[in-house]
Tab-separated table of C-alpha atoms and ligand atoms in Angstrom:
chain	number	residue	atom	x	y	z
A	1	UNK	CA	230.069	28.399	-149.542
A	2	UNK	CA	232.217	27.143	-146.742
A	3	UNK	CA	231.117	23.761	-145.621
A	4	UNK	CA	230.011	20.802	-147.608
A	5	UNK	CA	226.274	20.293	-147.875
A	6	UNK	CA	225.445	23.673	-146.627
A	7	UNK	CA	222.308	24.304	-148.604
A	8	UNK	CA	219.506	22.247	-147.233
A	9	UNK	CA	217.073	23.136	-149.949
A	10	UNK	CA	217.165	23.427	-153.689
A	11	UNK	CA	216.053	27.052	-153.436
A	12	UNK	CA	219.035	27.878	-151.226
A	13	UNK	CA	221.319	26.391	-153.819
A	14	UNK	CA	219.663	28.256	-156.676
A	15	UNK	CA	219.883	31.550	-154.787
A	16	UNK	CA	223.559	31.115	-154.041
A	17	UNK	CA	224.590	29.977	-157.498
A	18	UNK	CA	222.392	32.580	-159.190
A	19	UNK	CA	223.959	35.238	-156.980
A	20	UNK	CA	227.357	34.117	-158.205
A	21	UNK	CA	226.403	33.813	-161.856
A	22	UNK	CA	224.302	36.966	-162.193
A	23	UNK	CA	226.517	39.957	-161.907
A	24	UNK	CA	228.382	42.341	-164.125
A	25	UNK	CA	228.155	39.894	-167.017
A	26	UNK	CA	224.451	40.406	-167.657
A	27	UNK	CA	224.147	44.021	-166.598
A	28	UNK	CA	227.375	45.684	-167.625
A	29	UNK	CA	229.002	43.435	-170.207
A	30	UNK	CA	225.972	42.357	-172.214
A	31	UNK	CA	224.824	45.855	-173.299
A	32	UNK	CA	228.349	46.949	-174.109
A	33	UNK	CA	229.083	43.840	-176.174
A	34	UNK	CA	225.714	44.064	-177.933
A	35	UNK	CA	226.420	47.698	-178.742
A	36	UNK	CA	229.737	46.855	-180.361
A	37	UNK	CA	228.712	43.646	-182.151
A	38	UNK	CA	225.452	44.394	-183.897
A	39	UNK	CA	222.606	44.842	-181.377
A	40	UNK	CA	219.769	42.465	-182.256
A	41	UNK	CA	222.078	40.141	-184.165
A	42	UNK	CA	224.259	39.825	-181.062
A	43	UNK	CA	221.245	39.199	-178.845
A	44	UNK	CA	220.058	36.445	-181.189
A	45	UNK	CA	223.456	34.719	-181.212
A	46	UNK	CA	223.740	35.109	-177.469
A	47	UNK	CA	220.324	33.470	-176.998
A	48	UNK	CA	221.162	30.580	-179.316
A	49	UNK	CA	224.501	29.938	-177.596
A	50	UNK	CA	223.058	30.315	-174.124
A	51	UNK	CA	220.284	27.808	-174.742
A	52	UNK	CA	222.082	25.296	-176.953
A	53	UNK	CA	225.605	25.472	-175.553
A	54	UNK	CA	225.428	27.238	-172.187
A	55	UNK	CA	222.513	25.352	-170.658
A	56	UNK	CA	223.871	21.847	-171.385
A	57	UNK	CA	227.297	22.935	-170.140
A	58	UNK	CA	225.833	24.335	-166.946
A	59	UNK	CA	223.982	21.064	-166.375
A	60	UNK	CA	227.295	19.300	-166.999
A	61	UNK	CA	229.164	21.420	-164.437
A	62	UNK	CA	226.450	20.853	-161.840
A	63	UNK	CA	226.580	17.105	-162.474
A	64	UNK	CA	230.376	17.026	-162.123
A	65	UNK	CA	230.216	19.010	-158.868
A	66	UNK	CA	227.526	16.797	-157.432
A	67	UNK	CA	229.532	13.689	-158.321
A	68	UNK	CA	232.937	14.914	-157.173
A	69	UNK	CA	232.100	16.886	-154.034
A	70	UNK	CA	235.492	18.466	-153.462
A	71	UNK	CA	237.487	21.553	-154.440
A	72	UNK	CA	238.065	21.978	-158.144
A	73	UNK	CA	241.811	21.463	-158.374
A	74	UNK	CA	241.233	17.973	-156.996
A	75	UNK	CA	237.852	17.005	-158.362
A	76	UNK	CA	239.073	15.801	-161.772
A	77	UNK	CA	241.562	13.447	-160.174
A	78	UNK	CA	238.934	12.197	-157.781
A	79	UNK	CA	236.532	11.417	-160.619
A	80	UNK	CA	238.940	9.948	-163.157
A	81	UNK	CA	241.931	8.778	-161.094
A	82	UNK	CA	244.148	10.821	-163.425
A	83	UNK	CA	246.056	13.445	-161.555
A	84	UNK	CA	247.100	15.480	-164.576
A	85	UNK	CA	243.459	16.235	-165.357
A	86	UNK	CA	243.444	18.549	-162.349
A	87	UNK	CA	244.935	20.967	-164.837
A	88	UNK	CA	241.333	21.747	-165.865
A	89	UNK	CA	240.709	22.898	-162.311
A	90	UNK	CA	243.864	25.012	-162.330
A	91	UNK	CA	242.846	26.514	-165.656
A	92	UNK	CA	239.569	27.545	-163.984
A	93	UNK	CA	241.437	28.931	-161.033
A	94	UNK	CA	243.686	31.013	-163.274
A	95	UNK	CA	240.596	32.240	-165.135
A	96	UNK	CA	238.820	33.449	-161.999
A	97	UNK	CA	242.001	35.053	-160.718
A	98	UNK	CA	242.384	37.230	-163.818
A	99	UNK	CA	238.632	37.695	-164.000
A	100	UNK	CA	238.527	39.051	-160.471
A	101	UNK	CA	241.235	41.572	-161.365
A	102	UNK	CA	239.347	43.182	-164.247
A	103	UNK	CA	235.959	42.635	-162.584
A	104	UNK	CA	237.144	44.792	-159.709
A	105	UNK	CA	237.806	47.682	-162.103
A	106	UNK	CA	234.087	47.822	-162.846
A	107	UNK	CA	233.254	47.169	-159.179
A	108	UNK	CA	235.405	50.214	-158.400
A	109	UNK	CA	233.491	52.356	-160.876
A	110	UNK	CA	230.232	51.379	-159.150
A	111	UNK	CA	231.680	52.423	-155.790
A	112	UNK	CA	232.898	55.766	-157.155
A	113	UNK	CA	229.468	56.476	-158.669
A	114	UNK	CA	227.799	55.420	-155.454
A	115	UNK	CA	229.806	57.982	-153.496
A	116	UNK	CA	229.193	60.713	-156.020
A	117	UNK	CA	225.456	60.140	-155.952
A	118	UNK	CA	225.391	59.797	-152.165
A	119	UNK	CA	227.167	63.129	-151.716
A	120	UNK	CA	224.764	64.764	-154.113
A	121	UNK	CA	221.852	63.221	-152.243
A	122	UNK	CA	222.841	64.253	-148.725
A	123	UNK	CA	223.850	67.750	-149.732
A	124	UNK	CA	220.467	68.243	-151.422
A	125	UNK	CA	222.405	69.243	-154.455
A	126	UNK	CA	220.017	69.406	-157.363
A	127	UNK	CA	222.773	69.582	-159.967
A	128	UNK	CA	222.244	67.444	-163.025
A	129	UNK	CA	223.301	63.806	-162.724
A	130	UNK	CA	224.849	64.304	-166.127
A	131	UNK	CA	227.562	66.260	-164.348
A	132	UNK	CA	229.013	62.927	-163.282
A	133	UNK	CA	231.503	62.728	-166.100
A	134	UNK	CA	232.582	59.178	-166.791
A	135	UNK	CA	235.570	60.102	-168.941
A	136	UNK	CA	236.743	62.417	-166.233
A	137	UNK	CA	236.449	59.749	-163.542
A	138	UNK	CA	238.259	56.963	-165.375
A	139	UNK	CA	241.012	59.336	-166.449
A	140	UNK	CA	241.947	59.655	-162.763
A	141	UNK	CA	244.241	56.712	-161.973
A	142	UNK	CA	244.320	57.260	-158.206
A	143	UNK	CA	240.576	57.511	-157.843
A	144	UNK	CA	239.927	54.369	-159.871
A	145	UNK	CA	242.651	52.411	-158.075
A	146	UNK	CA	241.104	53.500	-154.781
A	147	UNK	CA	237.645	52.434	-155.982
A	148	UNK	CA	238.748	48.977	-157.004
A	149	UNK	CA	240.830	48.639	-153.847
A	150	UNK	CA	237.688	49.246	-151.812
A	151	UNK	CA	235.800	46.713	-153.923
A	152	UNK	CA	238.476	44.044	-153.390
A	153	UNK	CA	238.682	44.919	-149.698
A	154	UNK	CA	234.930	44.504	-149.248
A	155	UNK	CA	235.082	41.144	-150.997
A	156	UNK	CA	238.023	40.070	-148.855
A	157	UNK	CA	236.356	41.054	-145.589
A	158	UNK	CA	233.199	39.132	-146.462
A	159	UNK	CA	235.191	36.023	-147.376
A	160	UNK	CA	237.425	36.297	-144.302
A	161	UNK	CA	234.508	36.633	-141.957
A	162	UNK	CA	232.829	33.767	-143.747
A	163	UNK	CA	229.544	35.638	-143.876
A	164	UNK	CA	228.756	34.733	-147.474
A	165	UNK	CA	225.748	32.829	-146.275
A	166	UNK	CA	224.236	35.988	-144.871
A	167	UNK	CA	224.803	37.679	-148.179
A	168	UNK	CA	223.276	34.781	-150.039
A	169	UNK	CA	220.236	34.938	-147.799
A	170	UNK	CA	219.991	38.660	-148.435
A	171	UNK	CA	219.870	37.974	-152.148
A	172	UNK	CA	216.394	36.549	-151.570
A	173	UNK	CA	215.101	40.109	-151.482
A	174	UNK	CA	217.988	42.023	-153.086
A	175	UNK	CA	217.661	40.153	-156.387
A	176	UNK	CA	213.925	40.730	-156.809
A	177	UNK	CA	214.524	44.368	-155.862
A	178	UNK	CA	217.183	44.606	-158.525
A	179	UNK	CA	214.770	43.144	-161.093
A	180	UNK	CA	212.096	45.669	-160.078
A	181	UNK	CA	214.575	48.529	-160.261
A	182	UNK	CA	215.656	47.418	-163.721
A	183	UNK	CA	212.040	47.241	-164.849
A	184	UNK	CA	211.462	50.801	-163.594
A	185	UNK	CA	214.458	51.971	-165.619
A	186	UNK	CA	213.242	50.083	-168.686
A	187	UNK	CA	209.798	51.708	-168.454
A	188	UNK	CA	211.345	55.153	-168.175
A	189	UNK	CA	213.763	54.441	-170.963
A	190	UNK	CA	210.997	53.204	-173.265
A	191	UNK	CA	208.969	56.348	-172.661
A	192	UNK	CA	211.750	58.649	-173.849
A	193	UNK	CA	211.301	60.555	-177.050
A	194	UNK	CA	213.083	58.638	-179.814
A	195	UNK	CA	213.272	55.405	-177.833
A	196	UNK	CA	211.871	53.186	-180.558
A	197	UNK	CA	214.905	53.135	-182.784
A	198	UNK	CA	216.929	51.869	-179.813
A	199	UNK	CA	214.354	49.158	-179.165
A	200	UNK	CA	214.583	48.090	-182.786
A	201	UNK	CA	218.351	48.152	-182.588
A	202	UNK	CA	218.500	45.643	-179.745
A	203	UNK	CA	215.490	43.468	-180.573
A	204	UNK	CA	215.584	43.283	-184.349
A	205	UNK	CA	218.351	41.034	-185.653
A	206	UNK	CA	219.796	42.270	-188.925
A	207	UNK	CA	221.563	39.413	-190.620
A	208	UNK	CA	224.137	41.691	-192.204
A	209	UNK	CA	225.323	42.562	-188.692
A	210	UNK	CA	226.404	39.001	-187.950
A	211	UNK	CA	230.178	38.710	-188.065
A	212	UNK	CA	232.685	36.023	-187.118
A	213	UNK	CA	233.867	38.268	-184.332
A	214	UNK	CA	230.301	38.789	-183.156
A	215	UNK	CA	229.765	35.010	-183.033
A	216	UNK	CA	232.956	34.601	-181.061
A	217	UNK	CA	232.089	37.270	-178.555
A	218	UNK	CA	228.495	36.070	-178.223
A	219	UNK	CA	229.795	32.656	-177.216
A	220	UNK	CA	232.273	34.302	-174.834
A	221	UNK	CA	229.384	36.296	-173.368
A	222	UNK	CA	227.338	33.120	-172.740
A	223	UNK	CA	230.335	31.581	-170.989
A	224	UNK	CA	230.936	34.705	-168.972
A	225	UNK	CA	227.382	35.231	-167.708
A	226	UNK	CA	226.911	31.569	-166.812
A	227	UNK	CA	230.415	31.361	-165.273
A	228	UNK	CA	231.159	28.319	-167.455
A	229	UNK	CA	234.597	26.777	-167.709
A	230	UNK	CA	235.839	28.534	-164.578
A	231	UNK	CA	234.661	25.652	-162.387
A	232	UNK	CA	232.725	28.181	-160.304
A	233	UNK	CA	229.474	26.361	-160.821
A	234	UNK	CA	231.154	22.997	-160.189
A	235	UNK	CA	232.181	24.299	-156.784
A	236	UNK	CA	228.662	25.389	-155.939
A	237	UNK	CA	227.214	22.020	-156.888
A	238	UNK	CA	229.906	20.233	-154.893
A	239	UNK	CA	228.623	21.946	-151.764
A	240	UNK	CA	224.957	21.325	-152.463
A	241	UNK	CA	222.828	18.726	-150.772
A	242	UNK	CA	221.820	15.543	-152.533
A	243	UNK	CA	218.305	16.896	-153.028
A	244	UNK	CA	219.450	19.686	-155.283
A	245	UNK	CA	217.820	19.276	-158.654
A	246	UNK	CA	220.362	19.909	-161.345
A	247	UNK	CA	218.145	20.688	-164.267
A	248	UNK	CA	215.623	22.906	-162.511
A	249	UNK	CA	218.501	24.884	-161.014
A	250	UNK	CA	220.329	25.230	-164.324
A	251	UNK	CA	217.200	26.274	-166.195
A	252	UNK	CA	216.319	28.858	-163.535
A	253	UNK	CA	219.787	30.384	-163.695
A	254	UNK	CA	219.789	30.505	-167.486
A	255	UNK	CA	216.348	32.134	-167.569
A	256	UNK	CA	217.281	34.702	-164.927
A	257	UNK	CA	220.476	35.550	-166.756
A	258	UNK	CA	218.680	36.028	-170.075
A	259	UNK	CA	216.006	38.068	-168.333
A	260	UNK	CA	218.525	40.432	-166.726
A	261	UNK	CA	220.552	40.736	-169.947
A	262	UNK	CA	217.477	41.655	-171.998
A	263	UNK	CA	216.295	44.102	-169.338
A	264	UNK	CA	219.730	45.723	-169.293
A	265	UNK	CA	219.552	45.998	-173.079
A	266	UNK	CA	216.073	47.532	-172.935
A	267	UNK	CA	217.225	49.978	-170.274
A	268	UNK	CA	220.238	51.156	-172.249
A	269	UNK	CA	219.488	51.115	-175.972
A	270	UNK	CA	216.301	53.221	-176.013
A	271	UNK	CA	218.210	55.825	-173.994
A	272	UNK	CA	221.120	55.632	-176.414
A	273	UNK	CA	218.896	56.557	-179.329
A	274	UNK	CA	216.924	59.113	-177.332
A	275	UNK	CA	219.987	60.996	-176.106
A	276	UNK	CA	222.245	60.455	-179.075
A	277	UNK	CA	224.944	58.314	-177.451
A	278	UNK	CA	227.017	55.883	-179.491
A	279	UNK	CA	226.157	52.190	-178.982
A	280	UNK	CA	229.811	51.356	-179.611
A	281	UNK	CA	230.939	53.269	-176.552
A	282	UNK	CA	232.628	50.191	-175.011
A	283	UNK	CA	232.977	49.269	-171.313
A	284	UNK	CA	231.757	52.661	-170.100
A	285	UNK	CA	228.401	52.408	-171.897
A	286	UNK	CA	226.162	51.678	-168.905
A	287	UNK	CA	227.908	54.268	-166.742
A	288	UNK	CA	227.573	56.978	-169.380
A	289	UNK	CA	223.983	56.367	-170.409
A	290	UNK	CA	222.110	55.612	-167.172
A	291	UNK	CA	222.544	58.996	-165.443
A	292	UNK	CA	220.666	60.619	-168.328
A	293	UNK	CA	217.737	58.255	-167.751
A	294	UNK	CA	217.615	58.862	-163.991
A	295	UNK	CA	217.886	62.555	-164.723
A	296	UNK	CA	214.454	62.340	-166.358
A	297	UNK	CA	212.784	60.614	-163.379
A	298	UNK	CA	211.175	62.225	-160.387
A	299	UNK	CA	213.328	61.301	-157.378
A	300	UNK	CA	215.896	60.248	-159.970
A	301	UNK	CA	218.941	60.818	-157.741
A	302	UNK	CA	217.451	58.714	-154.983
A	303	UNK	CA	216.399	55.886	-157.322
A	304	UNK	CA	219.835	55.979	-158.930
A	305	UNK	CA	221.394	55.574	-155.494
A	306	UNK	CA	219.209	52.538	-154.749
A	307	UNK	CA	220.050	51.090	-158.151
A	308	UNK	CA	223.786	51.481	-157.524
A	309	UNK	CA	223.491	49.691	-154.167
A	310	UNK	CA	221.681	46.776	-155.798
A	311	UNK	CA	224.162	46.747	-158.660
A	312	UNK	CA	227.073	46.683	-156.200
A	313	UNK	CA	225.384	43.862	-154.319
A	314	UNK	CA	225.054	41.826	-157.518
A	315	UNK	CA	228.734	42.432	-158.303
A	316	UNK	CA	229.795	41.469	-154.771
A	317	UNK	CA	227.865	38.194	-154.723
A	318	UNK	CA	229.908	37.304	-157.812
A	319	UNK	CA	233.262	38.594	-156.608
A	320	UNK	CA	233.062	36.741	-153.300
A	321	UNK	CA	232.738	33.479	-155.176
A	322	UNK	CA	235.662	34.471	-157.402
A	323	UNK	CA	237.798	34.896	-154.308
A	324	UNK	CA	236.263	31.897	-152.599
A	325	UNK	CA	237.323	29.651	-155.454
A	326	UNK	CA	240.944	30.633	-154.892
A	327	UNK	CA	240.541	30.179	-151.167
A	328	UNK	CA	239.055	26.699	-151.422
A	329	UNK	CA	241.710	25.565	-153.914
A	330	UNK	CA	244.680	26.921	-152.001
A	331	UNK	CA	243.481	25.926	-148.538
A	332	UNK	CA	242.235	22.579	-149.847
A	333	UNK	CA	239.121	23.340	-147.818
A	334	UNK	CA	241.166	23.653	-144.619
A	335	UNK	CA	239.412	26.507	-142.823
A	336	UNK	CA	242.313	27.402	-140.538
A	337	UNK	CA	244.257	28.814	-143.499
A	338	UNK	CA	241.283	30.680	-144.811
A	339	UNK	CA	242.118	34.201	-143.624
A	340	UNK	CA	245.733	34.093	-144.710
A	341	UNK	CA	244.944	32.797	-148.179
A	342	UNK	CA	242.105	35.314	-148.625
A	343	UNK	CA	244.482	38.172	-147.817
A	344	UNK	CA	247.325	36.994	-150.037
A	345	UNK	CA	244.999	36.278	-152.975
A	346	UNK	CA	243.337	39.681	-152.603
A	347	UNK	CA	246.665	41.499	-152.607
A	348	UNK	CA	247.765	39.659	-155.744
A	349	UNK	CA	244.447	40.391	-157.434
A	350	UNK	CA	244.771	44.042	-156.474
A	351	UNK	CA	248.230	44.235	-158.048
A	352	UNK	CA	246.963	42.617	-161.232
A	353	UNK	CA	243.975	44.957	-161.338
A	354	UNK	CA	246.197	48.045	-161.474
A	355	UNK	CA	247.320	47.647	-165.108
A	356	UNK	CA	243.693	46.787	-165.949
A	357	UNK	CA	242.396	50.064	-164.563
A	358	UNK	CA	245.302	52.078	-165.948
A	359	UNK	CA	244.405	50.885	-169.425
A	360	UNK	CA	241.644	53.518	-169.218
A	361	UNK	CA	244.102	56.270	-168.286
A	362	UNK	CA	247.901	56.373	-168.234
A	363	UNK	CA	248.338	53.062	-170.071
A	364	UNK	CA	245.582	53.647	-172.630
A	365	UNK	CA	248.219	53.980	-175.358
A	366	UNK	CA	249.071	50.279	-175.051
A	367	UNK	CA	247.159	48.396	-177.720
A	368	UNK	CA	247.749	44.850	-178.858
A	369	UNK	CA	245.772	41.670	-179.607
A	370	UNK	CA	242.202	42.308	-178.488
A	371	UNK	CA	242.786	46.005	-177.647
A	372	UNK	CA	243.832	47.570	-174.341
A	373	UNK	CA	245.288	45.632	-171.400
A	374	UNK	CA	241.781	45.452	-169.946
A	375	UNK	CA	240.352	44.106	-173.223
A	376	UNK	CA	243.085	41.494	-173.415
A	377	UNK	CA	242.465	40.277	-169.882
A	378	UNK	CA	238.773	39.928	-170.650
A	379	UNK	CA	239.535	38.202	-173.957
A	380	UNK	CA	241.980	35.801	-172.347
A	381	UNK	CA	239.388	34.793	-169.761
A	382	UNK	CA	236.119	34.819	-171.738
A	383	UNK	CA	237.397	33.619	-175.084
A	384	UNK	CA	240.321	31.380	-174.216
A	385	UNK	CA	240.429	30.063	-170.645
A	386	UNK	CA	236.672	29.612	-170.176
A	387	UNK	CA	236.096	27.738	-173.472
A	388	UNK	CA	239.210	25.630	-172.828
A	389	UNK	CA	238.001	24.730	-169.347
A	390	UNK	CA	234.551	23.833	-170.600
A	391	UNK	CA	236.055	21.795	-173.450
A	392	UNK	CA	238.218	19.851	-170.999
A	393	UNK	CA	235.212	19.050	-168.842
A	394	UNK	CA	233.073	17.925	-171.812
A	395	UNK	CA	235.827	15.489	-172.776
A	396	UNK	CA	236.112	14.154	-169.239
A	397	UNK	CA	232.355	13.743	-168.938
A	398	UNK	CA	231.907	12.337	-172.437
A	399	UNK	CA	234.842	9.932	-172.515
A	400	UNK	CA	236.045	9.144	-169.003
A	401	UNK	CA	233.023	8.988	-166.728
A	402	UNK	CA	230.733	5.986	-166.628
A	403	UNK	CA	227.409	6.606	-168.312
A	404	UNK	CA	225.274	4.886	-165.700
A	405	UNK	CA	226.875	6.773	-162.800
A	406	UNK	CA	226.469	9.998	-164.713
A	407	UNK	CA	222.853	9.173	-165.349
A	408	UNK	CA	222.242	8.545	-161.693
A	409	UNK	CA	223.611	11.956	-160.702
A	410	UNK	CA	221.905	13.658	-163.627
A	411	UNK	CA	218.683	12.751	-161.875
A	412	UNK	CA	215.409	11.357	-162.922
A	413	UNK	CA	213.074	14.219	-162.186
A	414	UNK	CA	210.670	16.053	-164.463
A	415	UNK	CA	213.196	16.562	-167.223
A	416	UNK	CA	214.193	13.248	-168.670
A	417	UNK	CA	216.472	14.289	-171.469
A	418	UNK	CA	219.590	12.459	-170.422
A	419	UNK	CA	220.388	10.882	-173.793
A	420	UNK	CA	220.164	14.015	-175.968
A	421	UNK	CA	222.129	15.903	-173.327
A	422	UNK	CA	224.804	13.216	-173.179
A	423	UNK	CA	225.170	13.023	-176.956
A	424	UNK	CA	225.437	16.794	-177.120
A	425	UNK	CA	228.193	16.831	-174.479
A	426	UNK	CA	230.055	13.935	-176.027
A	427	UNK	CA	229.920	14.698	-179.732
A	428	UNK	CA	228.510	18.105	-180.573
A	429	UNK	CA	229.650	20.706	-178.050
A	430	UNK	CA	233.376	19.840	-178.084
A	431	UNK	CA	233.378	20.321	-181.854
A	432	UNK	CA	231.478	23.614	-181.673
A	433	UNK	CA	233.859	24.924	-179.012
A	434	UNK	CA	236.930	23.812	-180.990
A	435	UNK	CA	235.698	25.362	-184.254
A	436	UNK	CA	234.853	28.696	-182.668
A	437	UNK	CA	238.044	28.603	-180.659
A	438	UNK	CA	240.192	28.082	-183.739
A	439	UNK	CA	238.187	30.592	-185.806
A	440	UNK	CA	239.369	33.436	-183.608
A	441	UNK	CA	242.946	33.010	-184.692
A	442	UNK	CA	242.138	33.691	-188.349
B	1	LIG	N1	229.009	35.104	-164.278
B	1	LIG	C1	229.615	36.178	-163.584
B	1	LIG	C2	228.955	37.470	-164.040
B	1	LIG	O1	228.183	37.485	-164.938
B	1	LIG	C3	231.099	36.230	-163.838
B	1	LIG	C4	231.794	34.957	-163.543
B	1	LIG	C5	232.405	34.158	-164.420
B	1	LIG	C6	231.977	34.325	-162.289
B	1	LIG	N2	232.939	33.065	-163.813
B	1	LIG	C7	232.703	33.137	-162.505
B	1	LIG	C8	231.550	34.662	-161.034
B	1	LIG	C9	233.022	32.280	-161.466
B	1	LIG	C10	231.868	33.798	-159.986
B	1	LIG	C11	232.590	32.621	-160.207
B	1	LIG	O2	229.200	38.499	-163.518
């Protein structure tokens, strides 16, 4: 996402923005959140929020990007002639900065697993995949810091070389492959003895499992998976060509995200009940459960390796846009400063990611607010900065932008629901975000 108007077609735009949006949120965070906050009840709330809140907000961010066409710490001033409103862009920038730091912890875990499985594969070692002990790995501070360092380094190199486009093109086949791989895992998982109670757990909403906290985190999850409030999606739309169709793109991304989240749920929960894991395992859930599923497959080690590559790819297409956002804001789209800014930002992110990773080992005793240091970073981003950013943008769009200009950018294609969308953005969504935002402090 370097130059303006770089995607000639709508499909190119969808691929790039979907690559950015679909990542650890759907595959890693969704199952772990659903496991902690009530399974089916969480899925139901997540679906409601994603369709009624997330989709209109995504359409809003695309519209703002298409109208403003510049980097996000400038776009609000450009659209409203009020400089101080750029604070919404800076809020987004702060959000992606912290997000990148804890995102890289999980990226590092993927890399460590990838190496473990690769070594097992090339040494024809037929030892059980279950030997890969998650608790053992994350208890090793040096190994995890190394893993996340490699993840950040990979991201930095891609951004410095400016080869994101190549990566985005590759997602044309990597994404479908990832979907297929997930479906294979789901089929295996569903065939396990005792799988059905896991299926019921994730698909059957039990009203008694709905809690205020669950509602809060389900909204945070919708924001996280759709990258809302971080201005990430605004940036993508600001680079897109005029032909890009906002609503078709937004709907495709929402559907893909729901699809991947549900698949991840159906891959994990049947295996949880079959093998007797705890759904409330937390951030390590996916990493603990999946080896047991691959263990049951023929060519399991090999398929696990392929899965980890695709998983890493999905995480990288997100992390490069996290870094890219910082680069475009701090270089003000001046490409000569690109390398320097990418390096400095990556080093700062790396430093910030160290306490995040240590909250699984030497700093695990530190507990406050939402939990460990890692939990608090996630909470700060998903439940505070992202909703605040989205709220700011709804107010700008609802009260400061001219309706007819908005309507023109919104487009007049197949989906002609401008008025309901506008009313939702202006009157309903700000109130929902404010209520849920305030509710968390009680
Ligand atoms: N949606 C991404 C995921 O699910 C995470 C994310 C949030 C993000 N905001 C972003 C990615 C901004 C890129 C840019 O993994």
